[in-house]
Coordinates of C-alpha atoms and ligand atoms in Angstrom, one line a residue:
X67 CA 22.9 10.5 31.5
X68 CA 22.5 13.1 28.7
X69 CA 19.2 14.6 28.2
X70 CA 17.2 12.6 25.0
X71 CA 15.5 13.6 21.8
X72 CA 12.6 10.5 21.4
X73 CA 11.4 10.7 17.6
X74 CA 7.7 9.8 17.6
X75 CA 5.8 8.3 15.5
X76 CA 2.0 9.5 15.8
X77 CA -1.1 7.8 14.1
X78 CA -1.6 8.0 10.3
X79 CA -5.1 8.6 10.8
X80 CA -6.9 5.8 13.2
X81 CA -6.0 7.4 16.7
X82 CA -5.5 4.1 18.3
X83 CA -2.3 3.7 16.0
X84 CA 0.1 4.9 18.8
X85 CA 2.3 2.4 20.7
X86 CA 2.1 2.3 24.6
X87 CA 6.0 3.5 24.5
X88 CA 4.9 6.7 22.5
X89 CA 2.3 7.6 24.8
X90 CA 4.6 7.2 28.1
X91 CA 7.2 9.5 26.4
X92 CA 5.2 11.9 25.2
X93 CA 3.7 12.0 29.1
X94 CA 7.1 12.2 30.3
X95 CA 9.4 14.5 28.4
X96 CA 9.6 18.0 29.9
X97 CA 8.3 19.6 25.7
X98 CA 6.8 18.2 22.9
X99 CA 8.2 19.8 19.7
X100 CA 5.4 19.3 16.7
X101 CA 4.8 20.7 13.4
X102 CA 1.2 22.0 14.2
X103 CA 0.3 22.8 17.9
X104 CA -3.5 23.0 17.3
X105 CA -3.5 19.7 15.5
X106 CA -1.0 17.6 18.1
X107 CA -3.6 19.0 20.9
X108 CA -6.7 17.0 19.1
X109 CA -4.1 13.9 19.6
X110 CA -2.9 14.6 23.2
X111 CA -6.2 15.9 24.2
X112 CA -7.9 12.3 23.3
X113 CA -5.2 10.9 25.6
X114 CA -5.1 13.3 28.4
X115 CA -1.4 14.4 27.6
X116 CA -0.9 18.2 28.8
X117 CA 3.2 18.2 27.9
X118 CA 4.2 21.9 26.9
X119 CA 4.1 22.6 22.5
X120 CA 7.1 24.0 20.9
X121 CA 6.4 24.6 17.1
X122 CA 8.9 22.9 14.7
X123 CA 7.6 23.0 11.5
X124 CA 9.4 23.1 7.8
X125 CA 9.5 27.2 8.2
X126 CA 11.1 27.9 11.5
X127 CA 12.8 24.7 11.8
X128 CA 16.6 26.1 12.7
X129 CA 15.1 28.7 15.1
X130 CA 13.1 26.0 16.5
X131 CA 16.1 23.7 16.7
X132 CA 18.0 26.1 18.8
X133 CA 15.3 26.2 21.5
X134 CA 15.6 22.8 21.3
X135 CA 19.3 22.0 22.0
X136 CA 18.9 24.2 24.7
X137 CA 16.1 22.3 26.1
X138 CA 18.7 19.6 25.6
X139 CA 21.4 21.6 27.2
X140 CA 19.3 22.2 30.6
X141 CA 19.2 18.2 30.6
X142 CA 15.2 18.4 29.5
X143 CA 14.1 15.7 27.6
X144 CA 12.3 16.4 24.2
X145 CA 10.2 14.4 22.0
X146 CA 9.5 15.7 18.1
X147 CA 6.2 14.6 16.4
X148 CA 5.2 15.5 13.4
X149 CA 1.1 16.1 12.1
X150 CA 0.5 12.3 11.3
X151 CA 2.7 9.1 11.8
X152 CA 6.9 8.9 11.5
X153 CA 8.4 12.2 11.8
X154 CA 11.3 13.2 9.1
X155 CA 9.8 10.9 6.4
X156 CA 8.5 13.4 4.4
X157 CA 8.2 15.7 7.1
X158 CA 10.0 18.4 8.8
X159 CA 12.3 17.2 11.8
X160 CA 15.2 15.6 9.6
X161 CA 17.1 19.4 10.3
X162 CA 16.7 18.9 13.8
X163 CA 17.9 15.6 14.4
X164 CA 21.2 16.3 12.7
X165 CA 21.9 19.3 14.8
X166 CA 21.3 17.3 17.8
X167 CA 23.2 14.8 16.9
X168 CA 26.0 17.1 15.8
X169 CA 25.6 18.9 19.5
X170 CA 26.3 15.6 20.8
X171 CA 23.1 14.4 22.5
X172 CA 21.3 11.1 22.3
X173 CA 18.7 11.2 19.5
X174 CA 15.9 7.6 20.4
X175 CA 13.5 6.5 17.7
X176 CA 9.8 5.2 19.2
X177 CA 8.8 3.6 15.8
X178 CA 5.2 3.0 15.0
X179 CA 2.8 4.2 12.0
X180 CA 4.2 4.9 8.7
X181 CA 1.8 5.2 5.8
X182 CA 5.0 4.0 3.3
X183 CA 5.3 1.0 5.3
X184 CA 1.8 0.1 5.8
X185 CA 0.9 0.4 2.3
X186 CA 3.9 -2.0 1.3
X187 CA 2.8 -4.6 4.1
X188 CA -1.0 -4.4 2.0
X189 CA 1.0 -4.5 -1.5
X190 CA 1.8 -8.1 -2.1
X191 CA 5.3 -7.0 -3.6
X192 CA 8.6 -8.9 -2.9
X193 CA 11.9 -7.5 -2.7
X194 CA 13.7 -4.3 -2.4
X195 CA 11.9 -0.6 -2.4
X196 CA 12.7 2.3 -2.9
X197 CA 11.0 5.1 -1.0
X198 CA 10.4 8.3 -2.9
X199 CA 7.9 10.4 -1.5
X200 CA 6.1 13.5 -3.4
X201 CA 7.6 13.9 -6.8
X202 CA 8.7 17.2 -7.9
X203 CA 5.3 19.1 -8.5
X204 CA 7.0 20.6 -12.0
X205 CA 5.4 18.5 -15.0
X206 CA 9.2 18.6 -16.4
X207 CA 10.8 18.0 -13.0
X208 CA 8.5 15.4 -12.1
X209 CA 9.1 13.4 -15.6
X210 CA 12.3 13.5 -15.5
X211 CA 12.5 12.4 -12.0
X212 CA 10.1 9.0 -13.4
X213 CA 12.6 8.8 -16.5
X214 CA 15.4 8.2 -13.7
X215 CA 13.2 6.0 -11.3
X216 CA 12.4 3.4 -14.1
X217 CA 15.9 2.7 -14.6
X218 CA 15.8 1.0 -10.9
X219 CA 15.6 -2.8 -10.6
X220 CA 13.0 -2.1 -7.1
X221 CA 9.4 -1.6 -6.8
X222 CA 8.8 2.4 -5.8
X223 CA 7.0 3.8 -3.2
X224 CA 5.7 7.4 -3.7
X225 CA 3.5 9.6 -1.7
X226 CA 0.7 11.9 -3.8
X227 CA -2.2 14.6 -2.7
X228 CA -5.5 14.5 -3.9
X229 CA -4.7 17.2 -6.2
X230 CA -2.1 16.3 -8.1
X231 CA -3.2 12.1 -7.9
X232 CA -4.7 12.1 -11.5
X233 CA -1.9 13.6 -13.5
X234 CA 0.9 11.7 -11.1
X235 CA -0.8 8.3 -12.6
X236 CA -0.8 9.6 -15.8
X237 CA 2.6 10.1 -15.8
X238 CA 3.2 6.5 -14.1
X239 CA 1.2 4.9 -16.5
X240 CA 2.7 6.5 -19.4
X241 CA 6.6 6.8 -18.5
X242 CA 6.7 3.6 -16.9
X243 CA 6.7 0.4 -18.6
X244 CA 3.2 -0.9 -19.1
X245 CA 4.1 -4.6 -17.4
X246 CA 4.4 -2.8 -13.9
X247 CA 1.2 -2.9 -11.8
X248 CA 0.3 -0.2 -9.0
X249 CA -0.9 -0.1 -6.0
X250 CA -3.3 2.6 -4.7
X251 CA -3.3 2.6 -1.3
X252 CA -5.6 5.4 -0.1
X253 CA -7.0 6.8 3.1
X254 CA -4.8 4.2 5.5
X255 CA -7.0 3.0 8.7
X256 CA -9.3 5.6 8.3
X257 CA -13.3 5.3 7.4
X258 CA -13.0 5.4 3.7
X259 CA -9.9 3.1 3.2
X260 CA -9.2 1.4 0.1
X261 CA -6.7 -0.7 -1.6
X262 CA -6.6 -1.8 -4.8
X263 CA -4.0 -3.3 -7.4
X264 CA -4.5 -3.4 -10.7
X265 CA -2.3 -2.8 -14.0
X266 CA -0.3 0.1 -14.4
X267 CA -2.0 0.9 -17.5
X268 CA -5.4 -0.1 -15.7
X269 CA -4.9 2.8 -13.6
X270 CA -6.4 5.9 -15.1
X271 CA -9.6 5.0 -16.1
X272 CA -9.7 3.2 -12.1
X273 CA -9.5 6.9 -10.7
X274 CA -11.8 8.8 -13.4
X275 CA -14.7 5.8 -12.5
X276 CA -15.5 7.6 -9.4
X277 CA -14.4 10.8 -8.0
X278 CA -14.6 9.5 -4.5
X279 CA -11.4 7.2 -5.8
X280 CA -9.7 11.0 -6.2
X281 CA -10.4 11.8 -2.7
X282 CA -8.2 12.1 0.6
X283 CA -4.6 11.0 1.2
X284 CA -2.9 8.6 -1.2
X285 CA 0.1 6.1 -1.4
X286 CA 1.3 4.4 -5.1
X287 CA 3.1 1.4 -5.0
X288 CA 4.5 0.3 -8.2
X289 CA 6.1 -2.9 -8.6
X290 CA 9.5 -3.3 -10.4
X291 CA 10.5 -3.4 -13.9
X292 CA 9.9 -7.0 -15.9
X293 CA 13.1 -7.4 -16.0
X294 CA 13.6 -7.8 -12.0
X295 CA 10.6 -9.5 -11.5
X296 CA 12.6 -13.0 -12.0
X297 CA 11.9 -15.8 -14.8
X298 CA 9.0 -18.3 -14.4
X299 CA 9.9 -21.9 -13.8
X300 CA 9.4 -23.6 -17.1
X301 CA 12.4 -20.6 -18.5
X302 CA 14.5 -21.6 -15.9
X303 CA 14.6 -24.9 -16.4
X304 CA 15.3 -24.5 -20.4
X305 CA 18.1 -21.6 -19.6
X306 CA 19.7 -24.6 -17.3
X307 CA 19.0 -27.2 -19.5
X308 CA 20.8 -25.7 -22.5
X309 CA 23.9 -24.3 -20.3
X310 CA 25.0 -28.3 -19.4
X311 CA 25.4 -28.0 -23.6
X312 CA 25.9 -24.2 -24.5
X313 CA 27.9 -21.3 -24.0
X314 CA 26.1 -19.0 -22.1
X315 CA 25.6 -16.9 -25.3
X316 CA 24.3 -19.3 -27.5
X317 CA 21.7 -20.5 -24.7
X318 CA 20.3 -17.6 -23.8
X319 CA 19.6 -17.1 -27.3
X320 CA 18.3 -20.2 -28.2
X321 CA 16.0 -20.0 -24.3
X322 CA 14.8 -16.4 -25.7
X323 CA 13.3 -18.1 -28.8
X324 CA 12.1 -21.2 -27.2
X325 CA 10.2 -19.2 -24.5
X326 CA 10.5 -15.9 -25.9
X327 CA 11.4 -14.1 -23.1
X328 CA 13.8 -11.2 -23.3
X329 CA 17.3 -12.4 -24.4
X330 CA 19.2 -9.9 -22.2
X331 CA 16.9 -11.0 -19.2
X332 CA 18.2 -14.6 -20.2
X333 CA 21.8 -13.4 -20.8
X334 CA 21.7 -11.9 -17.1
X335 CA 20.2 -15.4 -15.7
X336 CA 22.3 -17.6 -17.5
X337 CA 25.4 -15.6 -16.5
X338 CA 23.9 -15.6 -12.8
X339 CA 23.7 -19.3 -12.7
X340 CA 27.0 -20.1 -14.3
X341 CA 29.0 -18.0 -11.8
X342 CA 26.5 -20.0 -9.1
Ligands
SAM318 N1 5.4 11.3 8.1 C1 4.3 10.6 7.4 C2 4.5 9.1 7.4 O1 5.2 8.6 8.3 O2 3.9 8.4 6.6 C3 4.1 11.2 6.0 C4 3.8 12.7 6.0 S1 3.6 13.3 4.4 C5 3.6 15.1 4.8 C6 1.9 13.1 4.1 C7 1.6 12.1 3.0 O3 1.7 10.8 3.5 C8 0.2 12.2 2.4 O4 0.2 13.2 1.4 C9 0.0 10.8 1.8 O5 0.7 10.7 0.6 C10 0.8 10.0 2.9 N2 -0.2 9.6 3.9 C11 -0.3 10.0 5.2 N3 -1.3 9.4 5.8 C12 -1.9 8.6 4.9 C13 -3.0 7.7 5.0 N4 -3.7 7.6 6.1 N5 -3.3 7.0 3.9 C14 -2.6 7.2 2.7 N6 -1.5 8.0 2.6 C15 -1.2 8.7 3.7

């Protein structure tokens, strides 16, 4: 069988986030490619791991890469980690795997921590995502970007350092509409972890409260626009009633005065449950 590339995923911060499976492979493969070697020993150290290093990180990554498929080639198996939890989200490795794939070996995810993920699973938000990462670091760049974003019917998931956090929830706060509520998810499994959701608008004056609420690693979680979020029960049941009479026009005007609801949100439903 050909030799294997095993993605995996490393803790997020709480060193006892690493699956049984990850800690087998990374025992087992003949080199461990990782973005920092001094900061993957502190993790293999804690669990007695002494695999070989091989630096892969955003600057040497196609030199790196080479190395690698020759690893492959000799019929070595390789694992790729990156400094904390699912390598290639938001981190190097994404280069790598599509030359290996393209060089025709087997590439094998061992899932486990994600900081995107966990922060959704504490969120309390239903239906789709979309996962965005760091915004451009540009002011204009960066609004734009947001301008683009709001247009999506899904809540967004973005990924922000401690020194750019306030002026990123300025910009969400301001660009975004002010129904939306956010999620700061910050310092996942670690000592000082918090979660809180609150109002978009809310937002700002949370983080200038307390500059420990600036501090350490961060994930925003905003929920969709108003207009995806779905119609209480009472509008529903009004929108339905005057369909059995209406065109679908004339009662989702008549439903947006009655409850006074957006009439294009009504226009949407109505149409929705007609076609239904
Ligand atoms: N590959 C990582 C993953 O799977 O989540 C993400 C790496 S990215 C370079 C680092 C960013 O992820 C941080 O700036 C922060 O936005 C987020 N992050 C990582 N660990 C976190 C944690 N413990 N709590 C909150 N956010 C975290």
């Amino acid at each position: 069988m050909s030799a294997t590339l095993f993605i995996v995923a490393t803790p997020i911060g709480n060193l006892s986030d690493i699956t049984l499976r990850a800690l087998e492979t990374l025992r087992s493969v003949a080199v461990i490619a990782c973005e920092d070697t001094r900061h993957a020993r502190r993790l293999l150290d804690h669990y007695g791991i002494r695999t070989p290093l091989l630096a892969l990180y955003e600057h040497n990554e196609r030199q790196a890469t080479e190395r690698l498929i020759a690893l492959l080639g000799e019929g070595k198996d390789v694992a790729l980690i990156s400094d904390a939890g699912t390598p290639a989200v938001s981190d190097p490795g994404a280069l790598a795997v599509a030359a290996v794939h393209a060089a025709g070996f087997r590439v094998s995810p061992i899932p486990g921590a994600n900081a995107a993920i966990a922060a959704l699973s504490a969120a309390g938000f239903e239906g789709p995502f979309c996962f965005v990462g760091f915004l451009p670091t540009k002011v204009g760049a960066r609004r734009t970007a947001l301008r683009q974003l709001k247009m999506l019917p899904v809540n967004l998931v973005f990924y922000e350092a401690p020194h750019r956090i306030v002026e990123t929830v300025a910009d969400l706060a301001s660009l975004l509409e002010p129904e939306r509520e956010i999620v700061i998810a910050r310092e996942l499994t670690k000592l000082f972890e918090e979660i809180v959701r609150l109002p978009l608008l809310a937002a700002p004056a949370w983080l200038a409260a307390d500059e420990n609420r600036r501090r350490g690693e961060f994930v925003l979680l905003v929920s969709g626009p108003p207009s995806c979020q779905g119609l209480d029960a009472e509008s529903e049941r009004i929108l339905e009633l005057l369909l059995t009479e209406l065109p679908v026009k004339t009662a989702a005007k008549l439903a947006a005065e009655i409850t006074g609801k957006s009439k294009n949100e009504l226009y949407a439903r109505a149409l929705e449950m007609k076609g239904g």
